[in-house]
Short mmCIF file of C-alpha atoms and ligand atoms in Angstrom, two decimals:
data_model
loop_
_atom_site.label_atom_id
_atom_site.label_comp_id
_atom_site.label_asym_id
_atom_site.label_seq_id
_atom_site.Cartn_x
_atom_site.Cartn_y
_atom_site.Cartn_z
CA MET A 1 -39.90 29.77 -20.97
CA ALA A 2 -38.65 32.34 -18.46
CA TYR A 3 -37.22 30.91 -15.26
CA ASP A 4 -36.67 32.65 -11.92
CA TYR A 5 -32.94 31.95 -12.09
CA ASP A 6 -30.31 31.10 -14.70
CA LEU A 7 -28.62 28.84 -12.13
CA PHE A 8 -29.94 27.44 -8.86
CA VAL A 9 -27.36 25.81 -6.62
CA ILE A 10 -28.35 23.35 -3.89
CA GLY A 11 -25.81 23.39 -1.07
CA ALA A 12 -23.50 26.20 0.07
CA GLY A 13 -20.38 24.11 0.61
CA SER A 14 -17.05 24.45 -1.20
CA GLY A 15 -18.31 23.32 -4.63
CA GLY A 16 -21.63 25.18 -4.55
CA LEU A 17 -20.11 28.46 -3.30
CA ALA A 18 -17.37 28.41 -5.94
CA ALA A 19 -19.74 27.61 -8.82
CA SER A 20 -22.38 30.16 -7.80
CA LYS A 21 -19.92 33.06 -7.48
CA ARG A 22 -18.16 32.18 -10.75
CA ALA A 23 -21.49 31.92 -12.63
CA ALA A 24 -22.67 35.26 -11.18
CA SER A 25 -19.39 36.87 -12.29
CA TYR A 26 -20.46 36.12 -15.89
CA GLY A 27 -23.76 37.96 -15.34
CA ALA A 28 -25.95 34.93 -14.59
CA LYS A 29 -28.85 35.33 -12.14
CA VAL A 30 -27.91 32.88 -9.40
CA ALA A 31 -29.43 31.66 -6.13
CA ILE A 32 -28.03 29.17 -3.64
CA ALA A 33 -30.00 27.20 -1.04
CA GLU A 34 -28.56 26.06 2.28
CA TYR A 35 -30.40 24.71 5.32
CA ASP A 36 -27.37 24.68 7.66
CA LEU A 37 -24.47 27.07 8.28
CA VAL A 38 -23.01 28.41 5.01
CA GLY A 39 -19.62 26.81 4.35
CA GLY A 40 -20.40 23.09 4.13
CA THR A 41 -18.38 20.18 5.47
CA CYS A 42 -14.95 21.72 4.86
CA VAL A 43 -15.54 24.99 6.70
CA ILE A 44 -18.06 23.92 9.33
CA ARG A 45 -17.33 20.32 10.31
CA GLY A 46 -14.30 19.14 8.32
CA CYS A 47 -10.99 20.47 7.05
CA VAL A 48 -10.94 23.82 8.85
CA PRO A 49 -11.99 22.86 12.41
CA LYS A 50 -9.99 19.64 12.04
CA LYS A 51 -6.80 21.53 11.13
CA LEU A 52 -7.31 23.88 14.10
CA MET A 53 -7.55 20.82 16.33
CA VAL A 54 -4.41 19.39 14.71
CA TYR A 55 -2.56 22.59 15.65
CA ALA A 56 -3.90 22.34 19.21
CA SER A 57 -2.75 18.74 19.53
CA GLN A 58 0.80 19.40 18.31
CA PHE A 59 1.84 21.42 21.35
CA SER A 60 2.12 18.42 23.68
CA HIS A 61 4.66 16.82 21.32
CA LEU A 62 6.55 20.12 21.01
CA TYR A 63 6.73 20.53 24.80
CA LYS A 64 8.43 17.11 25.00
CA ASP A 65 10.73 17.83 22.08
CA ALA A 66 11.80 21.13 23.68
CA GLU A 67 13.44 19.24 26.55
CA GLY A 68 15.99 17.82 24.12
CA TYR A 69 16.93 21.41 23.33
CA GLY A 70 17.52 22.37 26.93
CA TRP A 71 14.08 23.64 27.99
CA SER A 72 12.82 22.58 31.38
CA PRO A 73 9.72 20.34 31.33
CA VAL A 74 6.59 22.31 30.45
CA GLU A 75 3.78 21.94 32.96
CA SER A 76 0.62 22.74 31.09
CA GLN A 77 -3.05 21.76 31.28
CA PHE A 78 -5.26 21.42 28.27
CA ASP A 79 -8.78 22.90 28.39
CA TRP A 80 -11.09 21.00 25.99
CA LYS A 81 -14.07 23.32 26.48
CA TYR A 82 -11.93 26.35 25.64
CA LEU A 83 -10.73 24.77 22.38
CA VAL A 84 -14.21 23.62 21.32
CA LYS A 85 -15.58 27.13 21.88
CA ALA A 86 -12.66 28.84 20.14
CA VAL A 87 -12.97 26.55 17.11
CA ASP A 88 -16.74 27.03 16.96
CA THR A 89 -16.34 30.82 17.09
CA GLU A 90 -13.82 30.76 14.24
CA VAL A 91 -16.01 28.48 12.14
CA ARG A 92 -19.00 30.82 12.60
CA ARG A 93 -16.84 33.81 11.66
CA LEU A 94 -15.81 32.05 8.45
CA SER A 95 -19.43 31.16 7.70
CA GLN A 96 -20.38 34.86 7.95
CA LEU A 97 -17.45 35.74 5.70
CA HIS A 98 -18.75 33.32 3.05
CA ILE A 99 -22.20 34.93 3.29
CA SER A 100 -20.61 38.33 2.65
CA PHE A 101 -18.70 36.91 -0.34
CA LEU A 102 -22.02 35.69 -1.79
CA GLU A 103 -23.58 39.12 -1.30
CA LYS A 104 -20.61 40.81 -2.98
CA ALA A 105 -20.86 38.40 -5.90
CA GLY A 106 -24.59 39.11 -6.30
CA VAL A 107 -25.69 35.57 -5.43
CA GLU A 108 -29.02 35.30 -3.58
CA LEU A 109 -28.85 33.07 -0.50
CA ILE A 110 -32.07 31.20 0.30
CA GLU A 111 -32.20 29.50 3.69
CA GLY A 112 -33.92 26.15 3.62
CA TYR A 113 -33.81 22.59 2.33
CA ALA A 114 -34.33 22.34 -1.43
CA LYS A 115 -36.30 19.44 -2.95
CA PHE A 116 -37.07 18.73 -6.59
CA VAL A 117 -40.67 19.18 -7.72
CA ASP A 118 -39.88 18.61 -11.41
CA PRO A 119 -36.70 18.93 -13.56
CA HIS A 120 -36.81 22.75 -13.50
CA THR A 121 -38.68 23.42 -10.24
CA LEU A 122 -37.53 23.23 -6.62
CA GLU A 123 -39.33 23.71 -3.36
CA VAL A 124 -37.37 25.50 -0.62
CA GLY A 125 -39.44 25.78 2.55
CA ASP A 126 -42.76 27.25 1.45
CA ARG A 127 -41.29 28.80 -1.71
CA LYS A 128 -41.26 27.33 -5.22
CA VAL A 129 -38.48 28.45 -7.58
CA THR A 130 -37.67 27.62 -11.17
CA ALA A 131 -34.26 27.58 -12.82
CA ASP A 132 -32.85 27.06 -16.29
CA LYS A 133 -29.88 25.14 -14.90
CA ILE A 134 -29.48 23.46 -11.52
CA LEU A 135 -26.35 22.41 -9.67
CA ILE A 136 -26.50 19.78 -6.92
CA ALA A 137 -23.63 20.30 -4.47
CA VAL A 138 -25.06 18.75 -1.33
CA GLY A 139 -21.98 16.93 -0.01
CA GLY A 140 -22.07 13.88 2.21
CA HIS A 141 -22.43 12.69 5.77
CA ALA A 142 -20.70 10.18 8.01
CA THR A 143 -22.39 6.80 8.21
CA LYS A 144 -22.46 4.20 10.99
CA PRO A 145 -22.48 0.43 10.47
CA ASP A 146 -25.71 -1.17 11.62
CA ILE A 147 -24.57 -2.83 14.87
CA PRO A 148 -26.27 -3.15 18.26
CA GLY A 149 -25.44 -0.03 20.26
CA ALA A 150 -24.67 2.11 17.19
CA GLU A 151 -26.50 4.98 18.91
CA HIS A 152 -23.50 5.28 21.28
CA LEU A 153 -21.08 5.95 18.39
CA VAL A 154 -20.16 9.53 17.54
CA THR A 155 -19.07 10.67 14.09
CA SER A 156 -16.63 13.38 13.04
CA ARG A 157 -19.57 15.80 13.03
CA GLU A 158 -20.08 15.44 16.80
CA MET A 159 -16.34 15.36 17.56
CA PHE A 160 -16.13 19.14 17.21
CA LEU A 161 -18.82 19.67 19.82
CA LEU A 162 -18.21 16.94 22.44
CA PRO A 163 -19.02 18.51 25.85
CA GLU A 164 -16.15 16.66 27.59
CA GLN A 165 -12.83 15.30 26.38
CA PRO A 166 -12.99 11.49 26.53
CA LYS A 167 -10.19 10.08 28.65
CA ARG A 168 -10.26 6.75 26.82
CA MET A 169 -11.38 6.75 23.24
CA ALA A 170 -11.72 4.14 20.50
CA VAL A 171 -11.47 5.14 16.86
CA TRP A 172 -13.16 2.77 14.44
CA GLY A 173 -11.83 2.88 10.86
CA GLY A 174 -8.41 3.46 9.35
CA GLY A 175 -9.16 6.08 6.67
CA TYR A 176 -8.34 9.80 6.63
CA ILE A 177 -10.82 10.73 9.36
CA GLY A 178 -9.99 7.88 11.74
CA VAL A 179 -6.23 8.45 11.45
CA GLU A 180 -6.44 12.23 11.79
CA PHE A 181 -8.68 12.13 14.86
CA ALA A 182 -6.67 9.33 16.50
CA CYS A 183 -3.61 11.60 16.26
CA ILE A 184 -5.48 14.73 17.38
CA MET A 185 -6.97 13.09 20.46
CA ASN A 186 -3.67 11.37 21.29
CA GLY A 187 -1.89 14.73 21.16
CA LEU A 188 -4.57 16.28 23.38
CA GLY A 189 -3.98 13.58 25.99
CA SER A 190 -6.73 10.96 25.47
CA GLU A 191 -5.82 7.26 25.51
CA ILE A 192 -6.50 6.06 21.97
CA THR A 193 -7.20 2.61 20.60
CA GLN A 194 -7.71 2.46 16.84
CA ILE A 195 -9.63 -0.51 15.51
CA ILE A 196 -9.01 -1.36 11.87
CA ARG A 197 -10.17 -4.32 9.82
CA ARG A 198 -6.79 -4.75 8.07
CA ASP A 199 -3.21 -4.85 9.28
CA LEU A 200 -2.41 -1.36 7.99
CA ILE A 201 -4.23 1.98 8.05
CA LEU A 202 -4.98 4.12 4.97
CA ARG A 203 -5.82 1.58 2.28
CA GLY A 204 -5.16 3.06 -1.15
CA PHE A 205 -2.04 4.98 -0.10
CA ASP A 206 1.49 3.79 -0.83
CA ASP A 207 2.39 0.85 1.45
CA ASP A 208 5.62 2.48 2.69
CA LEU A 209 3.69 5.59 3.65
CA ARG A 210 1.05 3.50 5.44
CA SER A 211 3.54 1.51 7.50
CA THR A 212 5.69 4.56 8.31
CA ILE A 213 2.74 6.53 9.72
CA GLN A 214 1.33 3.56 11.61
CA GLU A 215 4.72 2.85 13.21
CA SER A 216 5.03 6.49 14.31
CA MET A 217 1.48 6.59 15.64
CA ALA A 218 2.21 3.48 17.72
CA ASN A 219 5.45 5.09 18.98
CA ARG A 220 3.43 8.11 20.06
CA GLY A 221 1.23 5.87 22.21
CA ILE A 222 -1.73 4.96 20.00
CA GLN A 223 -2.78 1.33 20.51
CA PHE A 224 -3.97 -0.63 17.48
CA ARG A 225 -6.41 -3.53 17.28
CA LEU A 226 -5.56 -4.92 13.87
CA ASN A 227 -7.70 -7.13 11.62
CA SER A 228 -10.59 -6.50 14.00
CA THR A 229 -13.94 -4.82 14.00
CA ILE A 230 -16.68 -3.82 16.44
CA ASP A 231 -19.65 -6.19 16.73
CA LYS A 232 -21.54 -4.46 19.52
CA VAL A 233 -21.40 -1.45 21.85
CA GLU A 234 -22.89 -1.80 25.35
CA LYS A 235 -23.35 0.97 27.92
CA VAL A 236 -21.86 -0.26 31.25
CA ASP A 237 -21.09 1.48 34.55
CA GLU A 238 -17.44 2.09 33.60
CA GLY A 239 -18.28 3.57 30.18
CA LEU A 240 -18.86 1.89 26.83
CA LYS A 241 -17.95 -1.74 26.39
CA LEU A 242 -16.89 -2.74 22.88
CA ILE A 243 -17.39 -6.34 21.82
CA LEU A 244 -14.81 -6.91 19.12
CA ASN A 245 -14.51 -9.53 16.44
CA GLY A 246 -11.27 -10.59 14.73
CA GLU A 247 -7.61 -11.07 15.48
CA GLU A 248 -7.54 -8.87 18.61
CA ASP A 249 -10.98 -9.40 20.11
CA GLU A 250 -10.41 -8.73 23.84
CA PRO A 251 -13.36 -6.46 24.86
CA LEU A 252 -12.45 -2.82 25.33
CA ILE A 253 -13.90 -0.26 27.77
CA VAL A 254 -13.78 3.37 26.67
CA ASP A 255 -15.54 6.69 27.28
CA ALA A 256 -16.33 7.41 23.63
CA VAL A 257 -16.13 5.75 20.22
CA LEU A 258 -15.53 7.72 17.04
CA CYS A 259 -17.05 5.92 14.10
CA ALA A 260 -14.99 6.80 11.00
CA THR A 261 -15.98 3.99 8.70
CA GLY A 262 -16.96 6.13 5.71
CA ARG A 263 -19.34 8.70 4.28
CA ASP A 264 -22.36 8.68 1.93
CA PRO A 265 -23.81 11.42 -0.31
CA ASN A 266 -26.66 13.53 1.16
CA LEU A 267 -29.34 12.53 -1.33
CA ALA A 268 -32.10 10.87 0.70
CA GLU A 269 -34.54 13.81 0.78
CA LEU A 270 -33.75 15.66 -2.46
CA LEU A 271 -36.51 13.80 -4.38
CA LEU A 272 -34.14 13.29 -7.31
CA GLU A 273 -36.72 10.97 -8.91
CA ASN A 274 -38.91 14.05 -9.61
CA ALA A 275 -36.07 15.44 -11.72
CA GLY A 276 -35.07 12.24 -13.49
CA VAL A 277 -31.54 12.39 -12.04
CA GLU A 278 -30.04 8.91 -11.80
CA LEU A 279 -27.57 7.44 -9.34
CA LYS A 280 -24.48 5.28 -9.71
CA GLU A 281 -24.45 3.19 -6.56
CA LYS A 282 -25.03 5.72 -3.75
CA ALA A 283 -23.80 8.81 -5.62
CA ILE A 284 -25.12 11.00 -8.45
CA ALA A 285 -24.00 9.66 -11.83
CA VAL A 286 -22.13 12.38 -13.75
CA THR A 287 -20.08 12.76 -16.90
CA LEU A 288 -16.54 14.19 -16.84
CA ASP A 289 -18.03 17.68 -17.13
CA SER A 290 -20.27 17.10 -14.06
CA ARG A 291 -23.52 16.68 -16.08
CA THR A 292 -26.13 14.33 -14.61
CA THR A 293 -28.53 12.17 -16.60
CA GLN A 294 -30.60 15.38 -17.05
CA PRO A 295 -28.60 17.60 -19.44
CA HIS A 296 -29.44 20.86 -17.60
CA ILE A 297 -28.75 19.48 -14.09
CA PHE A 298 -25.18 19.20 -12.81
CA ALA A 299 -23.55 17.80 -9.68
CA VAL A 300 -20.14 18.41 -8.10
CA GLY A 301 -18.23 17.44 -4.98
CA ASP A 302 -18.80 14.62 -2.50
CA CYS A 303 -22.34 13.87 -3.71
CA THR A 304 -20.74 12.53 -6.91
CA ASP A 305 -18.17 10.46 -4.98
CA ARG A 306 -15.30 11.05 -7.39
CA MET A 307 -12.41 12.48 -5.32
CA ASN A 308 -13.95 13.78 -2.13
CA LEU A 309 -11.61 16.68 -1.54
CA THR A 310 -12.40 20.39 -1.17
CA PRO A 311 -10.10 21.71 -3.93
CA VAL A 312 -11.57 19.13 -6.31
CA ALA A 313 -15.16 20.22 -5.59
CA ILE A 314 -14.14 23.87 -6.09
CA ALA A 315 -12.41 23.12 -9.39
CA GLU A 316 -15.38 21.03 -10.61
CA GLY A 317 -17.78 23.87 -9.69
CA ARG A 318 -15.72 26.56 -11.40
CA ALA A 319 -15.19 24.47 -14.54
CA LEU A 320 -18.94 23.99 -14.80
CA ALA A 321 -19.64 27.73 -14.39
CA ASP A 322 -16.92 28.64 -16.93
CA THR A 323 -18.36 26.16 -19.42
CA GLU A 324 -22.07 26.96 -19.03
CA PHE A 325 -21.99 30.70 -18.35
CA GLY A 326 -18.53 32.00 -19.33
CA HIS A 327 -18.15 30.48 -22.83
CA LYS A 328 -14.87 28.90 -21.67
CA PRO A 329 -15.61 25.19 -21.88
CA HIS A 330 -13.28 22.95 -19.93
CA SER A 331 -13.39 20.08 -17.46
CA ILE A 332 -10.95 19.03 -14.80
CA THR A 333 -8.86 15.90 -14.69
CA HIS A 334 -8.95 13.78 -11.56
CA GLU A 335 -5.38 12.59 -12.12
CA ASN A 336 -2.30 13.63 -10.12
CA ILE A 337 -4.32 15.31 -7.40
CA ALA A 338 -2.14 15.87 -4.37
CA THR A 339 -3.63 15.01 -1.01
CA ALA A 340 -2.52 15.01 2.61
CA VAL A 341 -3.41 13.17 5.75
CA PHE A 342 -2.98 15.50 8.72
CA SER A 343 -1.74 12.71 10.92
CA GLN A 344 1.19 13.18 13.28
CA PRO A 345 3.63 12.86 11.60
CA GLU A 346 1.92 14.37 8.57
CA ALA A 347 1.70 12.49 5.26
CA ALA A 348 1.18 13.73 1.73
CA THR A 349 1.16 12.22 -1.68
CA VAL A 350 0.73 12.94 -5.38
CA GLY A 351 0.39 10.55 -8.29
CA MET A 352 0.71 6.78 -8.31
CA THR A 353 1.56 4.48 -5.45
CA GLU A 354 4.23 1.85 -6.07
CA ALA A 355 1.53 -0.83 -6.36
CA GLU A 356 -0.50 1.18 -8.92
CA ALA A 357 2.63 1.92 -10.98
CA ARG A 358 3.68 -1.75 -11.01
CA GLU A 359 0.20 -2.79 -12.06
CA LYS A 360 0.27 -0.36 -14.99
CA PHE A 361 3.94 -0.50 -16.03
CA GLY A 362 5.08 -3.90 -14.70
CA ASP A 363 8.87 -4.12 -14.30
CA ALA A 364 9.42 -0.73 -15.94
CA VAL A 365 9.10 0.98 -12.58
CA GLN A 366 11.95 2.20 -10.43
CA CYS A 367 11.38 3.28 -6.82
CA TYR A 368 13.69 5.60 -4.90
CA ARG A 369 13.25 5.82 -1.19
CA ALA A 370 14.90 7.38 1.86
CA ARG A 371 13.84 6.77 5.45
CA PHE A 372 15.80 8.80 7.93
CA ARG A 373 15.75 10.56 11.27
CA SER A 374 15.26 14.30 10.79
CA LEU A 375 17.86 16.77 12.04
CA PHE A 376 15.22 18.18 14.41
CA ASN A 377 14.82 14.77 16.05
CA SER A 378 18.56 14.32 16.56
CA LEU A 379 18.24 16.51 19.66
CA ALA A 380 14.51 16.14 20.32
CA GLY A 381 15.02 12.38 20.62
CA GLY A 382 12.90 9.46 19.57
CA ASP A 383 13.56 7.57 16.40
CA GLU A 384 10.59 8.71 14.33
CA ARG A 385 11.45 8.38 10.63
CA VAL A 386 10.83 10.71 7.73
CA LEU A 387 9.89 8.91 4.51
CA VAL A 388 10.58 10.35 1.09
CA LYS A 389 9.75 8.23 -1.96
CA LEU A 390 9.63 8.71 -5.71
CA ILE A 391 8.07 6.30 -8.20
CA VAL A 392 9.60 6.56 -11.68
CA GLU A 393 8.72 4.97 -15.02
CA SER A 394 12.10 3.63 -16.18
CA ASN A 395 11.44 3.86 -19.95
CA THR A 396 10.61 7.57 -19.92
CA ASP A 397 12.26 8.58 -16.62
CA ARG A 398 8.95 10.31 -15.79
CA VAL A 399 8.09 10.69 -12.10
CA LEU A 400 4.75 8.91 -11.59
CA GLY A 401 4.34 9.54 -7.89
CA ALA A 402 5.85 11.28 -4.88
CA HIS A 403 5.13 10.36 -1.28
CA MET A 404 6.25 11.77 2.03
CA VAL A 405 5.74 11.25 5.74
CA GLY A 406 7.23 13.91 7.98
CA LYS A 407 6.91 17.45 9.26
CA ASP A 408 5.18 19.77 6.77
CA ALA A 409 4.80 16.96 4.21
CA ALA A 410 1.64 18.63 2.84
CA GLU A 411 3.41 21.96 2.27
CA LEU A 412 6.26 20.19 0.50
CA ILE A 413 4.22 17.86 -1.70
CA GLN A 414 2.11 20.81 -2.88
CA GLY A 415 5.21 22.14 -4.68
CA ILE A 416 6.29 18.73 -5.94
CA ALA A 417 2.77 18.21 -7.33
CA ILE A 418 3.41 21.03 -9.81
CA ALA A 419 6.49 19.23 -11.12
CA VAL A 420 4.69 15.87 -11.30
CA ASN A 421 1.74 17.48 -13.07
CA MET A 422 4.09 19.06 -15.62
CA GLY A 423 5.59 15.63 -16.37
CA ALA A 424 8.94 16.13 -14.61
CA THR A 425 11.53 13.37 -14.97
CA LYS A 426 13.81 11.94 -12.31
CA LYS A 427 16.65 13.81 -14.08
CA ASP A 428 14.72 17.07 -13.61
CA PHE A 429 14.58 16.32 -9.89
CA ASP A 430 18.32 15.39 -9.87
CA ASP A 431 19.22 18.60 -11.75
CA THR A 432 17.50 20.70 -9.07
CA MET A 433 19.70 22.06 -6.30
CA GLY A 434 18.60 21.12 -2.80
CA ILE A 435 17.99 23.51 0.08
CA HIS A 436 20.22 22.46 2.96
CA PRO A 437 19.54 21.32 5.62
CA THR A 438 15.92 20.30 4.96
CA SER A 439 13.98 17.07 4.60
CA GLY A 440 12.78 18.26 1.20
CA GLU A 441 16.29 18.19 -0.28
CA GLU A 442 16.09 14.40 -0.13
CA PHE A 443 13.66 14.53 -3.07
CA VAL A 444 16.46 15.89 -5.30
CA THR A 445 19.25 13.67 -3.99
CA LEU A 446 17.58 10.24 -4.11
CA ARG A 447 19.81 7.54 -5.64
P1 NDP B 1 -12.51 6.33 4.26
O1 NDP B 1 -13.30 5.64 3.25
O2 NDP B 1 -11.26 7.03 3.87
O3 NDP B 1 -12.11 5.28 5.42
C1 NDP B 1 -13.06 4.44 6.01
C2 NDP B 1 -12.36 3.47 6.91
O4 NDP B 1 -13.31 2.66 7.58
C3 NDP B 1 -11.45 2.51 6.16
O5 NDP B 1 -10.35 2.20 6.97
C4 NDP B 1 -12.36 1.27 5.98
O6 NDP B 1 -11.63 0.08 5.88
C5 NDP B 1 -13.12 1.27 7.30
N1 NDP B 1 -14.43 0.65 7.19
C6 NDP B 1 -15.40 0.91 6.29
N2 NDP B 1 -16.50 0.16 6.54
C7 NDP B 1 -16.22 -0.57 7.64
C8 NDP B 1 -16.93 -1.54 8.38
N3 NDP B 1 -18.17 -1.88 8.06
N4 NDP B 1 -16.31 -2.12 9.43
C9 NDP B 1 -15.05 -1.76 9.78
N5 NDP B 1 -14.32 -0.87 9.11
C10 NDP B 1 -14.90 -0.27 8.05
O7 NDP B 1 -13.52 7.30 4.98
P2 NDP B 1 -13.32 8.54 5.92
O8 NDP B 1 -14.63 8.68 6.57
O9 NDP B 1 -12.08 8.42 6.75
O10 NDP B 1 -13.09 9.75 4.91
C11 NDP B 1 -14.05 10.01 3.89
C12 NDP B 1 -13.44 10.86 2.82
O11 NDP B 1 -13.33 12.20 3.28
C13 NDP B 1 -12.04 10.49 2.40
O12 NDP B 1 -12.00 9.47 1.45
C14 NDP B 1 -11.51 11.77 1.85
O13 NDP B 1 -11.89 11.86 0.50
C15 NDP B 1 -12.23 12.82 2.66
N6 NDP B 1 -11.34 13.38 3.70
C16 NDP B 1 -10.19 14.03 3.35
C17 NDP B 1 -9.34 14.54 4.30
C18 NDP B 1 -8.09 15.22 3.88
O14 NDP B 1 -7.96 15.59 2.72
N7 NDP B 1 -7.10 15.37 4.77
C19 NDP B 1 -9.65 14.46 5.70
C20 NDP B 1 -10.86 13.76 5.98
C21 NDP B 1 -11.66 13.25 5.01
P3 NDP B 1 -11.09 -0.46 4.48
O15 NDP B 1 -9.92 0.35 4.15
O16 NDP B 1 -10.81 -1.85 4.76
O17 NDP B 1 -12.22 -0.28 3.50
#
C-alpha cells in the first residue's frame, strides 16, 4: 500500500526534530506535526530559557564577590519584565531557526494536534494523513498533586511568563526543576522557601553532592522546610497561605508557589488505543531501539520516560532514523550519561553514585573525595565548598562515577564523561597532568 509519508513524526521537540531531519537526509519523505511553537520543552519552556535565567541570576552573586576584589558595592536594580521579554524573544527566534532547519532538510511541517485514527492513519486538524512508519515524540508536562487550592500553583511552564516577580516564593519539590528555580529566583532577589518531603534535595544523585549543594543553597539564603509537604493552598489578603504537613509545618505566606513535583508524558489525547500502542505505567512502552508494541510505530524522549534529557532524546531519534532509513542499525545505551543541575553552585555527574556502586560491587569500591574552598572564594569570601569525587572499582581500578559541585561543573564533567565512557582507570586519571590553578586539577590529584 502507498502511504502519504515514509515517516510521520508527532511532536517537534528535540527528539522529533532530530529524527525527522536525519530520516529526510536518507531520502525518506517525512512530515512532522506540532500544535505549539516548534522546539519543544527544551527550546521553548525548559533548558534554554532556564539557562538564560540562570545567567541572569548569577550577577547578584558576582556583584557581591567583586567587593572582595576591591570593587565598590554595585548598586543595581533587576527588571523582571525586561528579562521575561528578552528570554521570550530569544526563544521565538530559536523556534523560527528550527523551522528553517526543517525546511532546509526537506521535512514538511504540519501545524496541528495529531491523533491516531488507526495504526497507519493520523488526523491533524481537518486533515487525514497516512504513514508507513510513525514516531511519537510528544514529550511531557508538569503535573500538580491533587490538593485543595492546586489552581494557585504555577509550574515551570508559567515561570517563564510570570507578569511580576514574586517577592516571596515557595518551591515545592526537590528535583532538578525545583532546585534550579529556587537558585534562579534567589539570585534574582526573591525570598525562597523550598519544601521537600525528605531531608535532602535531589534524590538519586550522590549523597555528598546532594548535601554539598543544599548546604550552599542555605548559605545563599534559601530556607528549607525539610520532611514536609503542602496539604492546602488558600488565597488570603497577604498572598497565598500554605498549610504544610510534616516536620516543619508552620504555615507559610508567599506570593507564588512553584510546583515542581514531577512530569508526566503528554499522551492523554493521542488516542493511542486506535493504534494498538501500549503503555508501561504512564509512559509509552518501548524496546531498546525505541520500538513500541506496534512494530512500525516508535517513540523517543520524555514520553517514554527513560532518561528525560534533551541529548538522550536526540540520540534516540537519530539512532532510530539511522536504523530504519539509513541502513545503519544501532541503538543507544542509557548508561554513563552525564547530567548537570544548574543550581548555584552548579552540580554535574556521570556514572554511578557511591550508593549504586556499593550495591553492585559491595566492598570492592573505593571513593576519593576532596571538598575545598576555591581560589576564587579566597578573596570573594564565604566558605562555599567545591566537591570533587571519584568512585572506583578496586578490583579493576575502573572509574565508575565522577561527581562535582562547583563553578562550571557541567563544563568539566562533560570532558570527564568521555574518559569514564572509555573505561578510564584511576591510574589513567593519576597519570594525567593537571592544569594549575583550577578546580578540575583535583580530579587528577585525588589520593
Ligand atoms: P523530579 O522527578 O526530578 O523531582 C520531583 C520532586 O518532587 C522530587 O523531589 C520528589 O520527591 C518531589 N515530589 C514528587 N511528588 C511529590 C508529592 N506528591 N509531594 C511532595 N513532593 C513530591 O522532577 P522535576 O519536575 O524536577 O524534573 C523532571 C525531569 O526533567 C527530571 O527528572 C529531568 O530528567 C528533567 N530535567 C532535567 C534538567 C537538567 O538536565 N538540568 C533540568 C530540569 C528537568 P522525591 O525525591 O521524594 O520523589
